[in-house]
GROMACS .gro file of C-alpha atoms in nm:
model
  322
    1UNK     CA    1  -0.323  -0.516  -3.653
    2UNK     CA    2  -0.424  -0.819  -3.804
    3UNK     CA    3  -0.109  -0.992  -3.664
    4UNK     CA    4  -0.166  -0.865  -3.305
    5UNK     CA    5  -0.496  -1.003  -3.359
    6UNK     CA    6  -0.664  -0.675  -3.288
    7UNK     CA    7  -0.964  -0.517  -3.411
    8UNK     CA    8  -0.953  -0.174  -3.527
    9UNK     CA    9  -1.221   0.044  -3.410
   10UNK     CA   10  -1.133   0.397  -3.604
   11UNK     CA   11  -1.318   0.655  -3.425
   12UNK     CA   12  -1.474   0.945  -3.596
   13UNK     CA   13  -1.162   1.162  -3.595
   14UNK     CA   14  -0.789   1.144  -3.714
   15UNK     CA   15  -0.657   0.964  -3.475
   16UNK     CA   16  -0.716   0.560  -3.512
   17UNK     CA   17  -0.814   0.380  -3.218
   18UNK     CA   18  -0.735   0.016  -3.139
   19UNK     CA   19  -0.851  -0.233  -2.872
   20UNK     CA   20  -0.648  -0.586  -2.791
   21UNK     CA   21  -0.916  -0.861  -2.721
   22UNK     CA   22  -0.883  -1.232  -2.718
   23UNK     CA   23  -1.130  -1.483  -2.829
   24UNK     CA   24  -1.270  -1.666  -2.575
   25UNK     CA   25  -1.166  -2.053  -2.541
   26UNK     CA   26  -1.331  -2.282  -2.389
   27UNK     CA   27  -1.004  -2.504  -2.326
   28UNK     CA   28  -0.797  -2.245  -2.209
   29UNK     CA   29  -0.706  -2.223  -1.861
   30UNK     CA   30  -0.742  -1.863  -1.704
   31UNK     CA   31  -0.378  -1.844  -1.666
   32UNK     CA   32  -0.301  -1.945  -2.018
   33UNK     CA   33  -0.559  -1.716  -2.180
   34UNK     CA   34  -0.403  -1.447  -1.972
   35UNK     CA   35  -0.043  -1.476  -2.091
   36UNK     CA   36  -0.157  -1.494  -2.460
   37UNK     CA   37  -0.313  -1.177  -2.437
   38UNK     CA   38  -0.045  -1.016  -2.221
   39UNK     CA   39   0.221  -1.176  -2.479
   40UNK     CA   40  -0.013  -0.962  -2.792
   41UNK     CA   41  -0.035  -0.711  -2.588
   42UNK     CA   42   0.372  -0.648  -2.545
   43UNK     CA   43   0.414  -0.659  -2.888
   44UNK     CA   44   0.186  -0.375  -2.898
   45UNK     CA   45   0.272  -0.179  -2.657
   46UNK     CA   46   0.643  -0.211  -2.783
   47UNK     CA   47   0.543   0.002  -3.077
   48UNK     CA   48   0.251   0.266  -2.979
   49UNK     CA   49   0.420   0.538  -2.881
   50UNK     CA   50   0.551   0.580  -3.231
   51UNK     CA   51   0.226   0.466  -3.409
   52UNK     CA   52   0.034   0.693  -3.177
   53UNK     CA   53   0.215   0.961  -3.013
   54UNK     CA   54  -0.089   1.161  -2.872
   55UNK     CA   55  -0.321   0.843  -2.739
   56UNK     CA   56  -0.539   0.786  -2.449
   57UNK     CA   57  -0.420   0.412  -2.328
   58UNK     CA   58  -0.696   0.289  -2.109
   59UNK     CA   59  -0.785  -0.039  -1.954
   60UNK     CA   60  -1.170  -0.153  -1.964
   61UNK     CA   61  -1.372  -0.351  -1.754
   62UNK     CA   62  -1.590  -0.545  -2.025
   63UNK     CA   63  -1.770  -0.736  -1.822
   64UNK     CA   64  -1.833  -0.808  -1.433
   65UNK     CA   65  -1.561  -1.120  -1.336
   66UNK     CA   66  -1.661  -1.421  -1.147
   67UNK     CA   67  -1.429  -1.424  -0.877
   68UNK     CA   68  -1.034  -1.287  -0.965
   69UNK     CA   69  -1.039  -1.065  -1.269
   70UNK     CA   70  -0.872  -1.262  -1.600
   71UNK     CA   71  -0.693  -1.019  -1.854
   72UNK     CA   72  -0.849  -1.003  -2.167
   73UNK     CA   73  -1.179  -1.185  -2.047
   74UNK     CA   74  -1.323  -0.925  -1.800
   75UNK     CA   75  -1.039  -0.650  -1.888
   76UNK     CA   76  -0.908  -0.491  -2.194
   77UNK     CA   77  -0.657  -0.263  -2.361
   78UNK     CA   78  -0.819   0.019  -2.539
   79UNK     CA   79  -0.611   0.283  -2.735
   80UNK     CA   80  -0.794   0.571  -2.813
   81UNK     CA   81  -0.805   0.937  -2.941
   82UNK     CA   82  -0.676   1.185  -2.608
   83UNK     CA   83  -1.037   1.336  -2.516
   84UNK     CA   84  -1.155   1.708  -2.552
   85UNK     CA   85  -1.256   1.911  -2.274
   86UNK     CA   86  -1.600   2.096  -2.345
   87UNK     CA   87  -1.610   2.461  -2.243
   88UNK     CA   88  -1.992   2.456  -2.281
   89UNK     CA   89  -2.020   2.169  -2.022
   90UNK     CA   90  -1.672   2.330  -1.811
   91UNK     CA   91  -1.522   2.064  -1.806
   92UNK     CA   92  -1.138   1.964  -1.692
   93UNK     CA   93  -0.908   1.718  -1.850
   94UNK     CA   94  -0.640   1.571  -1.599
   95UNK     CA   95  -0.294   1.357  -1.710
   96UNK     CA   96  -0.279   1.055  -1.508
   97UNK     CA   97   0.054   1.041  -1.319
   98UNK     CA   98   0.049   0.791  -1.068
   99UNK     CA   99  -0.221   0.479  -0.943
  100UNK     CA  100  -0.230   0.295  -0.634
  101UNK     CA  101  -0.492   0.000  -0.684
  102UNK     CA  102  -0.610  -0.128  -0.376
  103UNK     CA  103  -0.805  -0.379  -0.265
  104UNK     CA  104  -1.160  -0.222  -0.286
  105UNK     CA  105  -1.138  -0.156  -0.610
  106UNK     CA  106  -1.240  -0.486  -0.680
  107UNK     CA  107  -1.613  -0.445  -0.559
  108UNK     CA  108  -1.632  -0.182  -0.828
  109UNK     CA  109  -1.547  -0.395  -1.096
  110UNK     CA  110  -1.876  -0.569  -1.064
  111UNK     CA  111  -2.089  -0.222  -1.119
  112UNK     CA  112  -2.214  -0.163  -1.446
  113UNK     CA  113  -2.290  -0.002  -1.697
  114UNK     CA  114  -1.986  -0.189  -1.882
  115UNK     CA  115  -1.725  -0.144  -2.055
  116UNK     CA  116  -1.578   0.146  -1.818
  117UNK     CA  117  -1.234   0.245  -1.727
  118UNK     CA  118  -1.116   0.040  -1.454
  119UNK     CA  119  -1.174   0.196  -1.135
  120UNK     CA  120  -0.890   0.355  -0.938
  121UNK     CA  121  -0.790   0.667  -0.731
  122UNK     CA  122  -0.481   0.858  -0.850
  123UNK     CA  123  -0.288   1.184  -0.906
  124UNK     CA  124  -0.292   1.377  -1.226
  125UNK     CA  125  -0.205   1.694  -1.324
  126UNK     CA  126  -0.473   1.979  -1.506
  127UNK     CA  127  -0.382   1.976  -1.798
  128UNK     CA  128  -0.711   2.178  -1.958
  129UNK     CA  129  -0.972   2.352  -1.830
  130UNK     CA  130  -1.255   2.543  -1.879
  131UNK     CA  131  -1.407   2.492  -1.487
  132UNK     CA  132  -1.344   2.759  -1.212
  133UNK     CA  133  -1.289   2.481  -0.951
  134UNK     CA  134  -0.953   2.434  -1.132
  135UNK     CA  135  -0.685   2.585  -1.331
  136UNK     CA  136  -0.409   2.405  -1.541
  137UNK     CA  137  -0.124   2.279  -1.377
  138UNK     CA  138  -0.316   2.207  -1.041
  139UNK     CA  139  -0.223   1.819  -0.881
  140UNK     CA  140  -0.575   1.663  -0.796
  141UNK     CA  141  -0.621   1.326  -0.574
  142UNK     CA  142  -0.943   1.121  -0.737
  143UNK     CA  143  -1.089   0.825  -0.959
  144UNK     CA  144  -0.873   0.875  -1.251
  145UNK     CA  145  -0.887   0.511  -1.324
  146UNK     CA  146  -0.660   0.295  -1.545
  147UNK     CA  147  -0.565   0.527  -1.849
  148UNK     CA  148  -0.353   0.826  -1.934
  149UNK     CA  149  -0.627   1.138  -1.945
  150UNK     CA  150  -0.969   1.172  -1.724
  151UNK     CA  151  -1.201   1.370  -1.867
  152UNK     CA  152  -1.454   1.556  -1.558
  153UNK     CA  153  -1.724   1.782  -1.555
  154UNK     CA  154  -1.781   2.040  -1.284
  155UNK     CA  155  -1.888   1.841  -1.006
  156UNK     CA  156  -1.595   1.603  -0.988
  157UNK     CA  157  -1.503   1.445  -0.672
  158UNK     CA  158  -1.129   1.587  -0.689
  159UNK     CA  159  -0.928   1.714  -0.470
  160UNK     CA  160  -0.663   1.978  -0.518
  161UNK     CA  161  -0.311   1.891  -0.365
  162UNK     CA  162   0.008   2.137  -0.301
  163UNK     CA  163   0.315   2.094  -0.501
  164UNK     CA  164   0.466   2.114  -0.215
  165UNK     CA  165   0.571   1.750  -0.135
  166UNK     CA  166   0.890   1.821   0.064
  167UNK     CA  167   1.090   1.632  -0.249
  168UNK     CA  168   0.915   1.347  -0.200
  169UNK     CA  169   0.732   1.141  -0.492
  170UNK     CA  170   0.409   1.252  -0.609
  171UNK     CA  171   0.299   0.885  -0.463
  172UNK     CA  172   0.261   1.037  -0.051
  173UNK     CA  173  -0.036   1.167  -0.144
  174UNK     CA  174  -0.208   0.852  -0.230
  175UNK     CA  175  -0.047   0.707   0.120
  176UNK     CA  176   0.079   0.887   0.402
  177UNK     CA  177  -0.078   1.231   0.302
  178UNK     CA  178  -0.398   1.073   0.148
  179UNK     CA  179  -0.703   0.843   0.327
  180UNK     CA  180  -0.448   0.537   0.405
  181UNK     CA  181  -0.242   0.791   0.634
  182UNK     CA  182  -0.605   0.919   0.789
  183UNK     CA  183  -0.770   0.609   0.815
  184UNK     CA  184  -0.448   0.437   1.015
  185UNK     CA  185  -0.392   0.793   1.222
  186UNK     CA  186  -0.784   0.799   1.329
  187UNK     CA  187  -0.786   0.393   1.402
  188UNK     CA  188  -0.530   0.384   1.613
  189UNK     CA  189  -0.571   0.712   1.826
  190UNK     CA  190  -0.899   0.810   1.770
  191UNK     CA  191  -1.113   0.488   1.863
  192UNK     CA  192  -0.797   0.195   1.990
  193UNK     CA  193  -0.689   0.525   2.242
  194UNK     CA  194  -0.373   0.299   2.303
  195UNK     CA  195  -0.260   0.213   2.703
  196UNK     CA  196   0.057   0.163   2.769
  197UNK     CA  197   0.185  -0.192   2.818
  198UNK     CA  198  -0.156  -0.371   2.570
  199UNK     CA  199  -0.134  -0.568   2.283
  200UNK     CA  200  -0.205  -0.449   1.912
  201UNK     CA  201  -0.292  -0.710   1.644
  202UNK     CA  202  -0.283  -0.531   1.314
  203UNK     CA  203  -0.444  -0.768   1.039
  204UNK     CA  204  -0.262  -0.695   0.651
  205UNK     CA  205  -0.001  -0.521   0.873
  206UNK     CA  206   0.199  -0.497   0.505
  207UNK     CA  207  -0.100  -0.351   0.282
  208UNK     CA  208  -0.148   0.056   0.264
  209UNK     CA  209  -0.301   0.155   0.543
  210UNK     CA  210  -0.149  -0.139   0.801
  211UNK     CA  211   0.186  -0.057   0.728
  212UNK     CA  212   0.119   0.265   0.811
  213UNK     CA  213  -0.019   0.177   1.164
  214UNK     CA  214   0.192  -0.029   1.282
  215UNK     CA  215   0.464   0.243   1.220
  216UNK     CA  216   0.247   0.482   1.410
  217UNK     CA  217   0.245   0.261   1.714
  218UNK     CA  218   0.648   0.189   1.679
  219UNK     CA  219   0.683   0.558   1.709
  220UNK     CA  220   0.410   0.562   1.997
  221UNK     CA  221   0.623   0.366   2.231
  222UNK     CA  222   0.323   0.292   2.379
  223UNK     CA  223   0.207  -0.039   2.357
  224UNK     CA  224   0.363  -0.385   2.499
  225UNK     CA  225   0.358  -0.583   2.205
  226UNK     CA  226   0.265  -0.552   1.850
  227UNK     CA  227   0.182  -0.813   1.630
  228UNK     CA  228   0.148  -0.792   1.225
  229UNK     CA  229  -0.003  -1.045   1.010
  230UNK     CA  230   0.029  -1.091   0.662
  231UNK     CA  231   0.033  -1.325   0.373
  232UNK     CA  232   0.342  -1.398   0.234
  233UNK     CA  233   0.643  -1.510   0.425
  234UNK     CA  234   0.850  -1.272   0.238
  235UNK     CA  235   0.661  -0.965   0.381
  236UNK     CA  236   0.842  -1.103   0.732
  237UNK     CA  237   1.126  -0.912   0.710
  238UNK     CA  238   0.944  -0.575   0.599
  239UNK     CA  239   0.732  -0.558   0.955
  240UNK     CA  240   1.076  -0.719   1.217
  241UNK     CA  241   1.154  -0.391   1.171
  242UNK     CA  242   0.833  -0.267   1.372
  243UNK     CA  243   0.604  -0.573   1.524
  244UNK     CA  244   0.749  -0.798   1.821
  245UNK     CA  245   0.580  -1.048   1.638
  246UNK     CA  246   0.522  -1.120   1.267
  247UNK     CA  247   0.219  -1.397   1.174
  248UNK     CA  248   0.270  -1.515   0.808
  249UNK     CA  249  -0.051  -1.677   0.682
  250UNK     CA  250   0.026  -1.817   0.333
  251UNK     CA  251  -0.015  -2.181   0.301
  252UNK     CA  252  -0.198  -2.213   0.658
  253UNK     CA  253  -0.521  -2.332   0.705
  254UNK     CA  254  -0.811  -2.165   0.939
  255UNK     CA  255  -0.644  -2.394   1.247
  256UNK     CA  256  -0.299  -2.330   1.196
  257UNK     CA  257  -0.359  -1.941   1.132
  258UNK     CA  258  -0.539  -1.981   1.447
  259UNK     CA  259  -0.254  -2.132   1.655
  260UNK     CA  260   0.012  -1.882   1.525
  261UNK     CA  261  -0.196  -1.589   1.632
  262UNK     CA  262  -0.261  -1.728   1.943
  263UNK     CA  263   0.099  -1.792   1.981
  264UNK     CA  264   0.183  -1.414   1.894
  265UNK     CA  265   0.000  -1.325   2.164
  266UNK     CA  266  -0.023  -1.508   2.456
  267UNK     CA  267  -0.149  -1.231   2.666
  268UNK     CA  268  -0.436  -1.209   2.466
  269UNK     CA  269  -0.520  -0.822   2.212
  270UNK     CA  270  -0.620  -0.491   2.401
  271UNK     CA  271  -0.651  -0.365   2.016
  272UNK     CA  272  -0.729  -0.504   1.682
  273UNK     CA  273  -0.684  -0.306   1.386
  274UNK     CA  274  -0.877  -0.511   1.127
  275UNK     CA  275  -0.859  -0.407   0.751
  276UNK     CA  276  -0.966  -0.779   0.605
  277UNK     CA  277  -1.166  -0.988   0.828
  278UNK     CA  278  -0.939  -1.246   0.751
  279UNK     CA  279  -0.955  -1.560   0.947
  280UNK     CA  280  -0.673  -1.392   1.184
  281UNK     CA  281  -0.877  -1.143   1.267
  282UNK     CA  282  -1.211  -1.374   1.370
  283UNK     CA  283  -0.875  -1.555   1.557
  284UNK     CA  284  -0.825  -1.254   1.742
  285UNK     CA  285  -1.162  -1.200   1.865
  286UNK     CA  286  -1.142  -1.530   2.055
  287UNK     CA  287  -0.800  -1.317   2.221
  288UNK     CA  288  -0.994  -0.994   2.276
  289UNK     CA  289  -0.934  -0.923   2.624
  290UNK     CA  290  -1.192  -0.716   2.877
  291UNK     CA  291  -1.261  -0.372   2.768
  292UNK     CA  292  -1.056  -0.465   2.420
  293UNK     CA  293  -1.091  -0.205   2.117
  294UNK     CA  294  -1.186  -0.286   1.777
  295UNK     CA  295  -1.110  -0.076   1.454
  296UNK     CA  296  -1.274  -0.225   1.151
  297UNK     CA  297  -1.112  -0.073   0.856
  298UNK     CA  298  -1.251  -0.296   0.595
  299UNK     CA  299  -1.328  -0.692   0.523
  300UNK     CA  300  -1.137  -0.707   0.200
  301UNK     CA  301  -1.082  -1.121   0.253
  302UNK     CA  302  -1.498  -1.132   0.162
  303UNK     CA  303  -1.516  -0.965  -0.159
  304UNK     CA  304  -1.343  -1.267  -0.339
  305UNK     CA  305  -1.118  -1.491  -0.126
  306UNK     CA  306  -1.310  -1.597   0.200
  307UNK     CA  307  -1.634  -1.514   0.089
  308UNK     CA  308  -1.771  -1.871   0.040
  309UNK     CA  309  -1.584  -2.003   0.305
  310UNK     CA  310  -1.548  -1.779   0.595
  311UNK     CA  311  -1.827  -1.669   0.756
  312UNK     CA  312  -1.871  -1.433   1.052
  313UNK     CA  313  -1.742  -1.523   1.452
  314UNK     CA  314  -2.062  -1.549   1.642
  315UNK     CA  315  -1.926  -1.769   1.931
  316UNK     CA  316  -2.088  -1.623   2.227
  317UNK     CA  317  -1.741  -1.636   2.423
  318UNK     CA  318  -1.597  -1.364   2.180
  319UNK     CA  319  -1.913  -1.124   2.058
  320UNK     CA  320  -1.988  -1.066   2.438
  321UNK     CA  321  -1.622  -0.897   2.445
  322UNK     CA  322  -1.705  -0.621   2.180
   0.00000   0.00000   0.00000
C-alpha cells in the first residue's frame, strides 16, 4: 500500500478497506495530477480482485469541483467491505450491472454532504432483501451510483424492470426503454406535433436522448429536413445516416456555429428539440419560423461549459416567435 501510495483505512470488520488519494500539488497541472493518480490507480486495480475478492469498489465525490471534475482532487477510489442489508430497517442490497453517466449528473456533484458515491442511474440486480417492495433476483432502474453494491431502505426510488429484454443488453433500459426513450418520444410527438414538409433542428443530436429523436423522426417520414448538431466532427458520420444535414461545432466560435446552422437550414426550423442550450440552439431561435415549436429538454452547455460565457437570447426579433 505504501508503494501505491495509499492509505489504509481498515474498517471495523475482516475485510480491509483501502482508498487511492493523491496529494495535492500546487505545480501540477490538472491533467498531470490526473494521470498520476489514474497510473496508481492501474496498478491497483490490476491486483484487487485477488487481494479482495468480496469488495465494494466505489468512486467518491470528496469535494464539490470548480468547473470539470479532476480525478483524485474532487473524486476518489474507495475499496471497501460489500455492505449488509438490515432486516430491522428492510432494507435491499442491489449488484450494480451497468451505468450510463450523463450529463446532469454533473449538477449533483456539487451537493453535499461529501464524500458520497458519485451520482448515477443504473441497473442492478437484488441481490438481498429483507423489503416487500422487492425480492432477490428482481432488475431495478435507479441511482446506484459509481460502485459495485447499493445499499436502500424501503422507500427507494427504484424501479422494477422485466427480464424480458427481447435478447437485447441489459443497457435498453437505461436508453430506449428508460427516460431518454420517453423524453425523445414525448418531445417530438407530444409538444413539436410534427407537419409534414417542416424543419427539425435537434441540438446534441449524438447524446442519449437526441440520437434517439432524430431516429424517431427518420422513421416518421414526416418532416422536410432534419438537421443534427453535435460536437465532434467524428460524430458526422453516426447522424448521415438520419439528418439531411449534420452541424459539427468543435473548434467553431459563437459566429461560425451561427453561420453553419443557418446554412443547414435555409428555410428557417418549424421544430427545435433543444437538450443543451448550446449556442446552436440560441442560433436557431433567430431561424424559428411563425407558429415554430420548442422542446426544451435540458441546458446542459450552462452547468460548466457556457455558463460564463453564454447567456440567454433575448433579441426581441426571436423571443416574440415562442
Amino acid at each position: 500500500t505504501h508503494a501505491l501510495g495509499l492509505s489504509d483505512t481498515r474498517p471495523a470488520s475482516s475485510l480491509a478497506g483501502f482508498s487511492c488519494r493523491e496529494p495535492v500539488d500546487a505545480d501540477q497541472t490538472a491533467e498531470e495530477h490526473q494521470q498520476q493518480y489514474l497510473a496508481r490507480l492501474i496498478a491497483l486495480y490490476n491486483d484487487l480482485d485477488e487481494q479482495i475478492p468480496d469488495a465494494n469498489r466505489a468512486w467518491f465525490v470528496v469535494q464539490p469541483p470548480q468547473g470539470l471534475p479532476v480525478l483524485g482532487r474532487h473524486l476518489q477510489f474507495h475499496v471497501c467491505a460489500q455492505p449488509e442489508p438490515s432486516e430491522d430497517e428492510e432494507q435491499v442490497l442491489v449488484r450494480v450491472l451497468r451505468l450510463t453517466p450523463r450529463p446532469r449528473d454533473r449538477l449533483r456533484l456539487d451537493l453535499g454532504p461529501f464524500p458520497k458515491v458519485v451520482p448515477c442511474i443504473g441497473i442492478g440486480e437484488v441481490e438481498k432483501s429483507f423489503c416487500d417492495r422487492f425480492a432477490e433476483g428482481d432488475l431495478v432502474v435507479g441511482q446506484l451510483g459509481w460502485q459495485d453494491y447499493a445499499l436502500f431502505g424501503p422507500e427507494a426510488a427504484l424501479e422494477v424492470v422485466s427480464r424480458d429484454d427481447h435478447g437485447l443488453d441489459l443497457g435498453i433500459h437505461l436508453g430506449l426503454w428508460g427516460d431518454p426513450g420517453l423524453l425523445a418520444h414525448v418531445g417530438l410527438h407530444h409538444y413539436l406535433k410534427p407537419q409534414a414538409g417542416e424543419t427539425l433542428l435537434v441540438t446534441s443530436a449524438a447524446g442519449c436522448v437526441g440520437l434517439i429523436v432524430v431516429q424517431l423522426a427518420a422513421n416518421l417520414d414526416v418532416f422536410g429536413h432534419v438537421v443534427g448538431v453535435c460536437g465532434a466532427e467524428e460524430k458526422r458520420s453516426l447522424l448521415a445516416a438520419y439528418c439531411h444535414a449534420v452541424v459539427c461545432t468543435e473548434g467553431k466560435s459563437v459566429v461560425e456555429i451561427r453561420e453553419a446552422v443557418e446554412a443547414a437550414a435555409p428555410n428557417g426550423v418549424d421544430c427545435l428539440f433543444d437538450t443543451t442550450g448550446c449556442p446552436a440552439a440560441q442560433a436557431a431561435l433567430h431561424l424559428l419560423n411563425p407558429g415554430a415549436r420548442v422542446a426544451i429538454c435540458g441546458q446542459v452547455s450552462f452547468n460548466v461549459t457556457y455558463a460564463a460565457t453564454v447567456q440567454p437570447c433575448a433579441d426581441s426579433d426571436c423571443a416574440g416567435q415562442w
